[in-house]
Coordinates of C-alpha atoms (C1' of nucleotides) in Angstrom, one line a residue:
Chain A
M1 CA -14.6 -26.7 57.8
L2 CA -11.2 -26.8 59.6
D3 CA -9.3 -25.3 56.1
P4 CA -8.1 -22.2 56.9
V5 CA -9.9 -20.4 54.6
A6 CA -13.4 -22.0 56.4
R7 CA -11.7 -20.5 59.3
V8 CA -11.5 -16.9 58.5
R9 CA -14.9 -16.9 56.7
R10 CA -16.6 -18.1 60.3
F11 CA -14.5 -15.1 62.0
N12 CA -16.1 -12.9 59.3
R13 CA -19.6 -14.2 59.7
A14 CA -18.7 -13.9 63.7
V15 CA -17.9 -10.1 63.2
T16 CA -20.2 -9.2 60.6
S17 CA -22.7 -9.6 63.2
A18 CA -21.2 -8.3 66.0
V19 CA -20.0 -4.9 63.9
G20 CA -23.4 -5.2 61.9
A21 CA -25.2 -4.5 65.6
L22 CA -23.5 -1.0 66.0
D23 CA -25.5 0.4 62.7
G24 CA -28.5 -0.6 64.4
S25 CA -27.9 1.6 67.2
F26 CA -27.2 4.4 65.1
L27 CA -30.3 4.3 63.3
G28 CA -32.1 4.5 67.3
R29 CA -31.1 7.7 67.1
G30 CA -33.9 8.7 64.0
R31 CA -31.8 9.8 61.6
P32 CA -30.1 7.7 58.2
L33 CA -27.7 5.7 58.5
G34 CA -25.2 7.9 55.3
A35 CA -26.2 11.4 57.5
A36 CA -25.0 9.9 60.8
R37 CA -21.5 8.6 59.1
V38 CA -21.0 12.0 57.6
L39 CA -21.5 13.5 61.3
N40 CA -19.2 11.3 62.7
A41 CA -16.7 11.8 60.3
I42 CA -16.7 15.4 60.8
G43 CA -16.9 14.5 64.9
H44 CA -13.7 13.1 64.0
G45 CA -11.9 15.7 62.6
R46 CA -12.4 15.4 59.1
S47 CA -13.8 19.1 57.6
D48 CA -13.2 19.3 54.0
V49 CA -15.9 18.2 52.1
A50 CA -14.4 16.3 49.6
E51 CA -12.2 14.4 52.4
I52 CA -14.9 13.1 54.0
R53 CA -16.8 12.7 50.1
D54 CA -13.9 10.1 49.2
Y55 CA -13.6 8.4 52.7
L56 CA -16.8 7.4 52.8
G57 CA -17.1 6.8 48.9
L58 CA -20.2 8.7 48.2
D59 CA -21.6 11.0 45.3
S60 CA -21.0 14.5 45.6
G61 CA -24.8 15.0 44.7
L62 CA -26.1 12.6 47.5
M63 CA -22.8 14.0 50.2
S64 CA -24.5 17.0 49.0
R65 CA -27.7 16.7 50.4
L66 CA -26.2 15.1 53.2
L67 CA -24.8 17.6 54.2
R68 CA -27.7 19.9 53.9
S69 CA -29.6 17.6 55.7
L70 CA -26.9 17.9 58.9
E71 CA -27.3 21.7 58.6
D72 CA -31.2 21.6 58.3
E73 CA -31.0 19.9 61.8
G74 CA -28.8 22.4 63.0
L75 CA -25.9 20.0 63.7
I76 CA -23.3 21.2 61.1
E77 CA -22.3 24.4 59.5
T78 CA -20.2 24.4 56.1
A79 CA -18.5 27.4 55.0
A80 CA -15.6 28.1 52.0
R81 CA -12.4 27.2 52.6
E82 CA -9.9 31.2 52.7
D83 CA -7.4 29.5 50.1
D84 CA -9.9 28.2 47.7
A85 CA -13.3 29.0 48.2
R86 CA -14.7 25.8 45.5
R87 CA -13.9 23.8 48.5
R88 CA -15.4 23.5 51.9
M89 CA -14.7 23.0 55.7
A90 CA -18.2 21.5 57.7
K91 CA -17.6 21.9 61.4
L92 CA -19.8 20.6 64.2
T93 CA -22.3 23.4 65.6
R94 CA -23.0 22.8 69.8
A95 CA -25.8 21.0 69.4
G96 CA -23.9 18.8 66.5
R97 CA -21.4 18.2 69.6
R98 CA -23.6 17.1 71.6
E99 CA -25.0 14.6 69.2
F100 CA -22.0 13.2 68.1
A101 CA -20.8 12.9 71.6
A102 CA -24.3 10.7 71.9
Y103 CA -22.8 8.9 68.4
E104 CA -19.6 7.5 70.8
A105 CA -21.4 6.6 73.6
L106 CA -23.4 4.2 71.0
S107 CA -19.7 3.3 70.0
N108 CA -17.7 3.3 73.5
A109 CA -20.7 0.9 75.1
Q110 CA -20.8 -1.6 71.5
A111 CA -17.2 -1.7 72.3
E112 CA -17.3 -2.8 75.9
G113 CA -19.9 -5.0 75.1
L114 CA -17.1 -6.8 72.8
L115 CA -14.9 -7.2 75.9
A116 CA -17.7 -8.1 77.8
Q117 CA -15.7 -11.7 78.9
P118 CA -13.4 -10.9 81.5
S119 CA -11.7 -13.7 81.7
Q120 CA -10.5 -13.5 78.4
R121 CA -9.9 -9.4 77.9
E122 CA -6.3 -9.3 77.4
A123 CA -6.9 -12.3 75.3
L124 CA -9.4 -10.9 73.1
L125 CA -7.5 -7.5 73.1
A126 CA -4.4 -9.2 71.7
A127 CA -6.2 -10.8 69.1
M128 CA -8.0 -7.6 67.7
D129 CA -4.9 -5.9 67.6
L130 CA -2.7 -8.3 66.0
I131 CA -5.7 -8.7 63.1
A132 CA -6.4 -5.3 62.8
S133 CA -2.3 -4.7 62.5
A134 CA -2.4 -7.5 60.0
L135 CA -5.4 -5.8 58.2
T136 CA -4.3 -2.3 57.8
R137 CA -0.7 -3.4 56.9
E138 CA -1.0 -1.4 53.5
R139 CA -2.1 1.9 56.1
I140 CA 0.6 1.5 58.3
S141 CA 1.7 5.6 58.8
L142 CA 5.8 6.3 59.7
D143 CA 4.8 9.6 61.8
E144 CA 7.8 11.4 63.4
M145 CA 6.8 12.8 66.7
D146 CA 7.6 14.3 69.4
P147 CA 9.4 12.1 71.8
R148 CA 7.6 12.8 75.1
G149 CA 4.4 13.0 73.0
E150 CA 1.6 10.6 74.1
E151 CA 2.6 8.0 71.7
A152 CA 6.0 7.8 72.5
R153 CA 5.8 7.4 75.8
Y154 CA 3.2 4.6 75.4
C155 CA 6.0 3.0 72.2
L156 CA 8.5 3.3 75.0
G157 CA 7.1 2.1 77.9
E158 CA 6.3 -1.2 75.6
Y159 CA 9.7 -0.9 74.6
Y160 CA 10.9 -1.6 78.4
A161 CA 8.4 -3.5 79.3
E162 CA 9.7 -6.3 76.9
L163 CA 13.7 -5.6 77.7
G164 CA 12.6 -6.4 81.2
R165 CA 10.4 -9.9 80.1
R166 CA 13.5 -10.8 77.4
F167 CA 16.8 -10.2 79.3
S168 CA 17.3 -12.4 81.8
Q169 CA 18.9 -10.3 84.5
G170 CA 15.4 -7.8 83.5
F171 CA 16.3 -3.9 83.0
D172 CA 16.1 -1.3 84.7
V173 CA 15.3 2.0 82.6
S174 CA 17.6 4.3 85.1
L175 CA 21.1 2.0 85.1
S176 CA 20.6 2.6 81.1
R177 CA 22.1 6.1 79.3
D178 CA 18.2 7.7 78.9
P179 CA 18.6 9.7 75.5
D180 CA 18.0 13.2 76.2
A181 CA 14.7 14.0 74.5
K182 CA 16.2 17.2 72.7
D183 CA 18.5 14.7 71.2
M184 CA 16.0 13.1 68.9
R185 CA 14.2 16.1 68.2
R186 CA 15.1 18.4 65.4
P187 CA 17.9 19.2 64.5
R188 CA 19.9 16.4 66.3
G189 CA 18.1 14.0 65.4
A190 CA 14.4 12.2 65.4
F191 CA 11.7 10.3 66.6
L192 CA 9.7 8.2 64.2
V193 CA 6.6 6.3 65.7
A194 CA 4.8 4.1 63.3
M195 CA 0.5 4.4 63.6
S196 CA -1.8 1.7 62.0
D197 CA -4.6 3.9 62.7
T198 CA -4.7 5.3 65.9
L199 CA -2.7 2.8 67.8
P200 CA 0.9 3.4 68.4
I201 CA 2.7 0.4 67.0
G202 CA 6.8 0.6 66.7
C203 CA 9.3 3.4 67.3
V204 CA 13.0 4.4 66.8
G205 CA 14.7 6.9 67.6
L206 CA 17.8 8.4 66.1
K207 CA 19.7 10.6 68.2
G208 CA 22.8 13.1 67.9
T209 CA 25.9 13.4 69.5
D210 CA 28.9 15.5 69.6
H211 CA 30.9 12.8 68.5
G212 CA 30.3 12.7 64.8
Y213 CA 28.5 10.2 64.4
A214 CA 24.5 9.6 65.4
E215 CA 22.4 6.4 67.0
I216 CA 20.1 4.5 66.5
K217 CA 17.7 4.2 69.7
R218 CA 14.8 2.3 71.0
L219 CA 13.7 0.5 68.1
W220 CA 10.2 -1.4 68.9
V221 CA 7.6 -2.9 67.0
A222 CA 4.8 -4.4 69.1
P223 CA 4.2 -8.2 69.4
A224 CA 0.8 -7.8 67.3
A225 CA 2.3 -6.0 63.9
R226 CA 5.5 -8.4 64.0
G227 CA 5.5 -10.6 60.7
L228 CA 5.2 -7.1 58.6
R229 CA 8.9 -6.5 58.1
L230 CA 8.0 -3.6 60.4
G231 CA 11.2 -3.2 61.7
R232 CA 13.2 -3.0 58.4
R233 CA 10.9 0.1 57.5
L234 CA 11.4 2.4 60.4
M235 CA 15.1 1.8 60.0
D236 CA 14.8 2.9 56.3
A237 CA 13.0 5.9 57.7
A238 CA 15.7 6.5 60.4
E239 CA 18.6 6.6 58.1
S240 CA 16.7 8.7 56.0
A241 CA 15.7 11.7 57.8
A242 CA 19.5 11.2 59.2
R243 CA 20.6 11.3 55.5
E244 CA 18.0 15.3 55.6
L245 CA 19.9 16.3 58.7
G246 CA 23.5 15.8 57.0
I247 CA 24.0 13.0 59.2
T248 CA 27.0 10.6 57.7
L249 CA 27.9 8.1 60.1
L250 CA 25.0 5.7 62.5
R251 CA 25.9 4.0 65.6
L252 CA 24.1 1.3 67.3
D253 CA 23.8 -0.8 70.9
T254 CA 22.2 -4.3 70.9
N255 CA 21.7 -7.1 73.2
S256 CA 22.5 -11.0 71.4
A257 CA 18.8 -11.8 73.7
L258 CA 17.4 -9.9 70.7
P259 CA 18.4 -12.3 67.8
E260 CA 15.8 -11.0 65.1
A261 CA 17.4 -6.9 65.8
G262 CA 20.5 -8.3 65.7
Q263 CA 19.8 -10.1 62.1
L264 CA 18.1 -6.9 60.8
Y265 CA 20.9 -4.5 61.1
R266 CA 23.6 -7.5 59.8
S267 CA 20.9 -7.9 56.7
T268 CA 20.7 -3.9 55.7
G269 CA 24.4 -3.2 55.6
W270 CA 25.7 -2.6 59.3
R271 CA 28.7 -4.0 60.0
E272 CA 30.1 -5.0 64.2
I273 CA 32.0 -2.6 66.0
P274 CA 33.6 -3.1 69.5
R275 CA 31.8 -1.4 72.0
F276 CA 31.4 2.4 71.9
N277 CA 30.2 3.3 75.1
D278 CA 29.6 1.5 79.0
D279 CA 25.8 1.2 79.1
P280 CA 25.8 -2.0 81.1
Y281 CA 23.4 -3.3 79.3
P282 CA 23.9 -4.2 75.2
D283 CA 26.9 -6.3 74.7
L284 CA 26.5 -6.1 70.4
F285 CA 27.7 -2.7 68.9
F286 CA 27.4 -1.8 65.3
E287 CA 28.4 0.9 62.3
K288 CA 26.7 2.5 59.3
R289 CA 27.8 4.5 56.9
L290 CA 25.3 6.2 55.3
Chain B
M1 CA -5.9 5.7 72.0
L2 CA -4.2 3.2 74.5
D3 CA -7.4 2.4 76.3
P4 CA -9.2 -1.2 75.9
V5 CA -12.6 0.6 74.1
A6 CA -10.3 2.8 71.6
R7 CA -8.6 -0.7 70.6
V8 CA -12.0 -2.2 70.0
R9 CA -13.0 0.6 68.1
R10 CA -9.7 0.2 65.9
F11 CA -10.3 -3.3 65.7
N12 CA -14.2 -2.8 64.4
R13 CA -12.9 0.1 61.5
A14 CA -10.3 -2.6 60.1
V15 CA -12.4 -5.6 60.0
T16 CA -15.7 -3.8 58.5
S17 CA -13.8 -2.5 55.9
A18 CA -12.4 -5.9 54.9
V19 CA -15.4 -7.1 55.2
G20 CA -17.3 -5.3 53.6
A21 CA -15.2 -5.5 50.5
L22 CA -17.1 -8.5 49.9
D23 CA -20.5 -7.2 49.9
G24 CA -18.5 -4.8 47.2
S25 CA -17.8 -8.0 45.4
F26 CA -20.6 -9.8 45.6
L27 CA -23.0 -7.2 43.5
G28 CA -20.3 -7.5 41.5
R29 CA -22.4 -10.9 39.8
G30 CA -24.9 -7.7 39.0
R31 CA -27.8 -9.1 41.1
P32 CA -28.8 -7.0 44.5
L33 CA -27.5 -8.2 47.6
G34 CA -30.4 -9.4 49.4
A35 CA -31.2 -12.1 46.4
A36 CA -27.7 -12.5 46.7
R37 CA -27.8 -13.4 50.3
V38 CA -30.9 -15.7 50.0
L39 CA -28.9 -17.5 47.4
N40 CA -26.1 -18.4 49.3
A41 CA -28.9 -19.6 52.2
I42 CA -29.7 -21.6 49.3
G43 CA -26.5 -23.3 48.9
H44 CA -25.3 -23.2 51.9
G45 CA -28.4 -26.5 52.8
R46 CA -30.9 -24.3 54.0
S47 CA -34.2 -25.0 52.1
D48 CA -37.2 -24.3 54.2
V49 CA -38.2 -20.7 53.4
A50 CA -39.7 -19.6 56.6
E51 CA -36.1 -21.3 57.9
I52 CA -34.2 -18.8 55.4
R53 CA -36.2 -15.7 56.2
D54 CA -35.6 -16.1 60.2
Y55 CA -31.9 -16.2 59.7
L56 CA -31.5 -13.4 57.1
G57 CA -34.3 -11.6 59.2
L58 CA -36.7 -11.0 56.3
D59 CA -40.2 -10.1 56.2
S60 CA -41.6 -12.2 54.7
G61 CA -43.2 -10.6 51.8
L62 CA -39.7 -9.4 51.1
M63 CA -38.8 -13.2 51.0
S64 CA -41.2 -14.0 48.5
R65 CA -40.3 -11.5 46.0
L66 CA -36.5 -12.3 46.2
L67 CA -36.9 -15.8 45.3
R68 CA -39.3 -15.0 42.9
S69 CA -36.6 -13.1 41.4
L70 CA -34.0 -15.8 41.8
E71 CA -37.0 -18.1 40.1
D72 CA -37.4 -16.1 37.1
E73 CA -33.4 -16.0 37.0
G74 CA -33.8 -19.8 36.8
L75 CA -31.7 -20.0 39.8
I76 CA -33.7 -22.0 42.4
E77 CA -37.1 -24.3 42.5
T78 CA -39.6 -24.1 45.1
A79 CA -41.9 -26.8 45.9
A80 CA -44.1 -27.4 48.7
R81 CA -43.2 -29.5 51.3
E82 CA -44.3 -32.9 51.4
D83 CA -45.7 -33.3 55.2
D84 CA -47.0 -29.6 55.3
A85 CA -48.1 -27.9 51.6
R86 CA -48.5 -24.6 53.3
R87 CA -44.7 -25.2 53.4
R88 CA -42.1 -24.7 50.9
M89 CA -38.8 -25.7 50.0
A90 CA -36.6 -23.9 48.0
K91 CA -32.9 -26.0 46.2
L92 CA -30.6 -25.2 43.7
T93 CA -31.4 -25.5 39.9
R94 CA -27.8 -26.4 38.0
A95 CA -27.6 -23.0 36.8
G96 CA -27.8 -22.0 40.5
R97 CA -25.7 -24.3 41.4
R98 CA -22.7 -22.8 38.6
E99 CA -23.7 -19.1 40.5
F100 CA -23.5 -20.2 44.3
A101 CA -20.2 -22.1 43.2
A102 CA -19.0 -18.2 41.9
Y103 CA -20.1 -16.7 45.1
E104 CA -18.4 -19.4 47.0
A105 CA -14.6 -18.7 45.0
L106 CA -15.5 -15.4 45.8
S107 CA -15.2 -15.7 49.8
N108 CA -12.7 -18.0 48.9
A109 CA -11.1 -15.1 47.2
Q110 CA -11.5 -12.8 50.3
A111 CA -11.0 -14.8 52.6
E112 CA -7.5 -15.6 51.4
G113 CA -6.9 -12.4 50.8
L114 CA -6.7 -12.0 54.4
L115 CA -4.0 -14.3 55.4
A116 CA -1.7 -13.0 52.7
Q117 CA 0.8 -12.6 54.7
P118 CA 2.5 -15.8 55.1
S119 CA 4.6 -15.2 58.0
Q120 CA 1.6 -14.2 60.2
R121 CA -0.8 -17.2 58.8
E122 CA -0.8 -19.1 62.1
A123 CA -1.4 -16.1 65.0
L124 CA -3.9 -14.5 62.2
L125 CA -5.8 -17.6 62.5
A126 CA -5.5 -18.8 66.0
A127 CA -6.3 -14.7 66.7
M128 CA -9.4 -15.1 64.3
D129 CA -10.9 -18.7 65.9
L130 CA -10.1 -16.4 69.7
I131 CA -12.7 -13.6 68.4
A132 CA -14.9 -15.9 66.5
S133 CA -15.6 -18.0 69.6
A134 CA -15.9 -14.7 71.8
L135 CA -18.3 -12.9 69.9
T136 CA -20.6 -16.2 69.6
R137 CA -20.1 -17.5 73.0
E138 CA -24.2 -17.5 73.1
R139 CA -24.1 -19.2 70.1
I140 CA -22.1 -22.9 71.0
S141 CA -24.5 -25.5 70.4
L142 CA -23.3 -29.2 71.7
D143 CA -24.4 -31.6 69.5
E144 CA -24.1 -35.3 69.7
M145 CA -22.5 -36.6 66.7
D146 CA -20.5 -40.0 66.1
P147 CA -17.2 -40.6 67.2
R148 CA -16.0 -41.7 64.1
G149 CA -17.6 -38.4 62.3
E150 CA -15.2 -35.5 60.7
E151 CA -15.7 -32.6 63.9
A152 CA -15.2 -35.9 66.4
R153 CA -11.9 -37.2 65.2
Y154 CA -10.5 -33.3 64.6
C155 CA -11.6 -32.8 68.1
L156 CA -9.8 -36.0 69.5
G157 CA -6.8 -35.9 67.4
E158 CA -6.5 -31.7 68.8
Y159 CA -6.9 -33.2 72.3
Y160 CA -4.0 -35.8 71.7
A161 CA -1.7 -33.2 70.3
E162 CA -2.1 -30.8 73.7
L163 CA -1.4 -33.7 75.6
G164 CA 1.5 -34.5 73.8
R165 CA 2.9 -31.1 75.0
R166 CA 2.0 -31.0 78.3
F167 CA 2.8 -34.0 79.3
S168 CA 6.4 -34.4 80.1
Q169 CA 7.3 -38.1 78.6
G170 CA 4.9 -37.1 75.5
F171 CA 1.7 -38.8 74.8
D172 CA 1.2 -42.1 73.1
V173 CA -2.7 -42.8 72.0
S174 CA -1.7 -46.6 71.6
L175 CA -0.3 -47.0 75.0
S176 CA -3.5 -45.5 76.4
R177 CA -7.0 -47.3 76.3
D178 CA -8.4 -45.8 72.8
P179 CA -12.1 -46.8 73.9
D180 CA -14.6 -48.2 71.5
A181 CA -16.3 -45.9 69.5
K182 CA -19.2 -47.7 69.9
D183 CA -19.0 -47.9 73.6
M184 CA -19.4 -43.9 73.0
R185 CA -22.6 -44.1 71.3
R186 CA -26.4 -44.5 71.8
P187 CA -27.4 -47.0 73.8
R188 CA -24.0 -48.1 75.4
G189 CA -22.3 -44.0 75.4
A190 CA -22.8 -41.3 74.0
F191 CA -20.3 -38.5 72.1
L192 CA -20.5 -34.6 72.4
V193 CA -19.5 -32.1 70.3
A194 CA -19.2 -27.9 70.8
M195 CA -19.7 -26.7 67.6
S196 CA -19.3 -22.7 67.3
D197 CA -20.6 -22.2 64.0
T198 CA -19.1 -24.3 61.5
L199 CA -15.5 -25.1 64.2
P200 CA -15.6 -27.7 66.3
I201 CA -14.4 -26.7 69.5
G202 CA -14.8 -28.7 72.5
C203 CA -15.5 -32.4 73.1
V204 CA -16.6 -34.8 75.7
G205 CA -17.2 -38.4 76.2
L206 CA -19.4 -40.8 77.6
K207 CA -18.3 -44.4 77.2
G208 CA -20.5 -47.8 78.0
T209 CA -18.6 -50.4 80.0
D210 CA -19.7 -53.7 81.8
H211 CA -18.7 -52.8 85.0
G212 CA -21.6 -50.8 86.5
Y213 CA -20.5 -47.6 86.2
A214 CA -19.8 -45.7 82.7
E215 CA -16.9 -43.2 82.1
I216 CA -16.1 -39.6 80.8
K217 CA -13.5 -39.5 78.4
R218 CA -11.4 -37.2 75.8
L219 CA -13.1 -34.1 77.3
W220 CA -11.8 -31.3 75.5
V221 CA -11.7 -27.1 74.9
A222 CA -9.6 -25.5 72.4
P223 CA -7.1 -22.7 73.3
A224 CA -9.2 -20.2 71.7
A225 CA -12.8 -21.1 73.7
R226 CA -11.0 -21.5 76.8
G227 CA -12.4 -18.7 79.8
L228 CA -16.2 -19.3 77.9
R229 CA -16.9 -22.3 81.4
L230 CA -17.4 -24.7 77.9
G231 CA -15.7 -27.6 79.9
R232 CA -18.7 -27.2 82.6
R233 CA -21.0 -26.8 79.9
L234 CA -19.8 -30.4 78.2
M235 CA -19.7 -32.2 81.4
D236 CA -23.3 -31.0 82.1
A237 CA -24.2 -32.4 78.9
A238 CA -22.3 -35.5 79.1
E239 CA -24.2 -35.8 82.8
S240 CA -27.2 -35.4 81.3
A241 CA -26.7 -38.3 78.7
A242 CA -26.0 -40.2 81.7
R243 CA -29.0 -40.0 83.2
E244 CA -30.9 -40.3 80.1
L245 CA -29.5 -43.5 79.6
G246 CA -30.2 -44.8 82.8
I247 CA -26.5 -44.3 84.4
T248 CA -26.2 -43.9 88.1
L249 CA -22.6 -44.1 88.7
L250 CA -19.6 -41.9 86.6
R251 CA -15.6 -42.2 86.9
L252 CA -13.2 -40.4 85.0
D253 CA -9.2 -40.7 84.7
T254 CA -6.7 -37.5 84.6
N255 CA -3.2 -36.2 85.2
S256 CA -2.1 -34.0 87.5
A257 CA -0.3 -32.0 84.1
L258 CA -3.8 -30.8 83.8
P259 CA -5.3 -28.4 87.1
E260 CA -7.7 -26.8 85.8
A261 CA -9.5 -30.4 84.9
G262 CA -8.8 -31.7 88.2
Q263 CA -10.3 -28.3 89.3
L264 CA -13.7 -28.1 87.3
Y265 CA -14.2 -31.9 88.9
R266 CA -13.6 -31.4 92.0
S267 CA -15.6 -28.4 92.2
T268 CA -18.7 -30.5 90.2
G269 CA -19.3 -32.6 92.9
W270 CA -16.6 -35.6 91.7
R271 CA -14.6 -36.8 94.5
E272 CA -11.2 -38.6 94.3
I273 CA -11.0 -42.3 94.1
P274 CA -8.1 -45.1 93.6
R275 CA -7.1 -45.5 91.0
F276 CA -9.4 -47.9 89.5
N277 CA -7.2 -48.6 85.8
D278 CA -4.0 -49.5 84.7
D279 CA -3.6 -46.9 82.1
P280 CA 0.1 -45.7 81.9
Y281 CA -1.1 -42.1 81.2
P282 CA -3.6 -40.8 84.3
D283 CA -2.8 -40.4 87.9
L284 CA -5.8 -38.5 89.4
F285 CA -9.6 -40.9 89.4
F286 CA -13.0 -39.1 90.3
E287 CA -16.0 -41.3 90.8
K288 CA -19.5 -38.7 90.9
R289 CA -23.6 -40.6 92.0
L290 CA -25.4 -39.2 89.5
Chain C
dC1 C1' -8.6 39.0 30.9
dA2 C1' -10.3 34.4 28.1
dT3 C1' -10.4 28.9 29.0
dG4 C1' -10.2 24.9 30.8
dA5 C1' -10.4 22.9 35.5
dT6 C1' -11.9 21.5 39.6
dG7 C1' -15.5 21.4 43.3
dT8 C1' -20.2 22.0 45.3
dC9 C1' -24.8 22.2 44.3
dT10 C1' -29.4 21.2 42.2
dG11 C1' -33.4 18.9 40.1
dA12 C1' -34.8 14.3 38.0
dC13 C1' -34.6 10.1 38.1
dT14 C1' -34.0 4.0 39.6
dT15 C1' -32.8 1.1 42.2
dT16 C1' -33.2 -1.7 46.6
dA17 C1' -35.1 -2.4 51.2
dG18 C1' -38.3 -3.2 54.1
dT19 C1' -43.6 -2.6 55.9
dC20 C1' -48.4 -3.3 55.5
dA21 C1' -52.9 -4.8 54.9
dG22 C1' -55.2 -8.3 52.5
dG23 C1' -55.9 -12.8 49.9
dT24 C1' -55.5 -17.8 49.7
dA25 C1' -54.4 -22.9 50.2
dT26 C1' -53.5 -26.1 54.1
dC27 C1' -53.1 -28.0 58.5
dG28 C1' -54.5 -29.5 63.3
dC29 C1' -58.5 -30.6 66.2
dG30 C1' -62.9 -30.3 68.1
Chain D
dC1 C1' -67.5 -30.2 58.6
dG2 C1' -65.8 -25.9 60.1
dC3 C1' -63.3 -23.1 62.9
dG4 C1' -59.1 -20.5 64.1
dA5 C1' -53.9 -20.9 62.9
dT6 C1' -50.2 -21.0 60.0
dA7 C1' -47.5 -20.5 55.7
dC8 C1' -46.8 -18.2 51.6
dC9 C1' -48.3 -14.5 48.1
dT10 C1' -49.8 -9.9 46.0
dG11 C1' -50.2 -5.2 45.6
dA12 C1' -49.7 -0.6 47.5
dC13 C1' -46.4 2.1 49.4
dT14 C1' -42.4 4.4 51.6
dA15 C1' -37.7 5.5 53.4
dA16 C1' -32.8 5.7 51.9
dA17 C1' -29.3 4.8 48.2
dG18 C1' -27.3 6.0 44.8
dT19 C1' -26.8 7.9 39.2
dC20 C1' -26.4 11.1 36.1
dA21 C1' -26.2 15.9 33.3
dG22 C1' -26.3 20.3 34.2
dA23 C1' -25.5 24.7 36.5
dC24 C1' -22.3 27.9 38.8
dA25 C1' -18.8 30.1 41.4
dT26 C1' -14.1 30.1 41.5
dC27 C1' -9.2 29.1 40.3
dA28 C1' -4.5 28.3 38.1
dT29 C1' -2.8 29.0 33.7
dG30 C1' -1.4 31.5 29.5

DNA sequence: CATGATGTCTGACTTTAGTCAGGTATCGCG
DNA sequence: CGCGATACCTGACTAAAGTCAGACATCATG
């Protein structure tokens, strides 16, 4: 009972019964689960029929029948795709949106229910993030995004908060050289966010300058995602983006209070150089030629 | 995406697909899931047919048919119970044990798979324990057990390890008055273990003495189970056991390095008294009249 | 524009899960 | 012993999920 496998199996049992309850509540809306799942996939923005079929693992005949039944209920409309009339697109009607909202409410209620214990709320959420990140590690995608977008701002907020915790003197963004957003957008630079499902769990910025090099800024990995080698993946992607933009020299600054970062840079071809700016926080400076 | 409900739902999605894979692998053994579930319930020691039916939530007719199909396969044998011939017991045949072992191997492999990332192993297990304890909090049972049994020894080991971390001078069991096991067994005392599914997550000992009182010893709650008011439940159960044994006065010692324990005692009718033993570790002493 | 590949749909089918109404043997109790 | 309650079983049924072969329209390609 005390070995790791037994602990995982206990976890499995606990979550299957908790998560299984959702299926039960879905059935309460008087529609078979298969149809409910298709409706929800469409509601979540999947419109391509083949993609939904693939996502839900359905046979094409079965899928077709489920679409028909949802159409008969007046919840969806389908139409051939303009660029390829063999493929079909599905979208919700007004009634379908209402019905989808009802399913969403059930899902949200179930999620709230899992969090019901207020004393444990934060610990529970952190544990869920950790597990979800670990289980979906193969499906973490690195997406180029606007540094002003919601996901990017979330990452930066978490990054600053962490620096505040780890620097003995704290961290005040306004004292640091906050990079201009347009320096981290094409064609001058780029901003990458690591997404696990819908949650941003890491980021890195590539900031263009007018001094013959570009800088790597704001490398951050969520605590729940550490140990998945995500930092390395983000750095690799940032370097690729730099190459695409014709950048041949990269620099970055960091702080010795972040030893894991320094270690990553040293092990991936960066070499230490003298201070090249007057930002008050960094005390370590690196350079890499591409 | 950043609100708690979205994080829980992301966790749900990640876990359902990971755990759902187990059902798929079970189907690989050429038997419907219903039959596989019954076989596994029997393999895990459930033999009473009504109990299995209740556990799996099956209709009595369906259950009967599933038992018949497992019998036809030669995997189980059923017999009327000796004390009540209406009830039936099921047990595995030799072939059934082999088949059960194959399912166990699949379950174990899936559990191992979830842990595959060695760098995160401990963090992942701790997160799983936390979640499993929180989700099954309504089903935590307090069982009276032998203080020398496997579950009790596990709890005591964790308890000692935690004292070692929290006392500035460390903790050495041999210096403390290690209670005699028979003092924590009926009729002199009792030892209670809180079980969540198959994992021990807390304990408390009631130790009989020859001095007109009994002592509460070894109150421990696993980190993953804190915030569930388990300490209070354990203390209530220990007091009930004491009343059953005709004990009217309880004492306990504790240490001010464990503030949450002191707070629990003060809020549940214990009053502080002068030192009543010469154990080197405690510096706080309490008494409660039942 | 003929041809093979692709995506969807339909009809016919099977398996699994689950429900319900009796039926039979056994038990506890007056 | 008789009687109602209990535990299990059987037969008849339904709903849901899934499989498979073939039909049809459309697409990309030579």
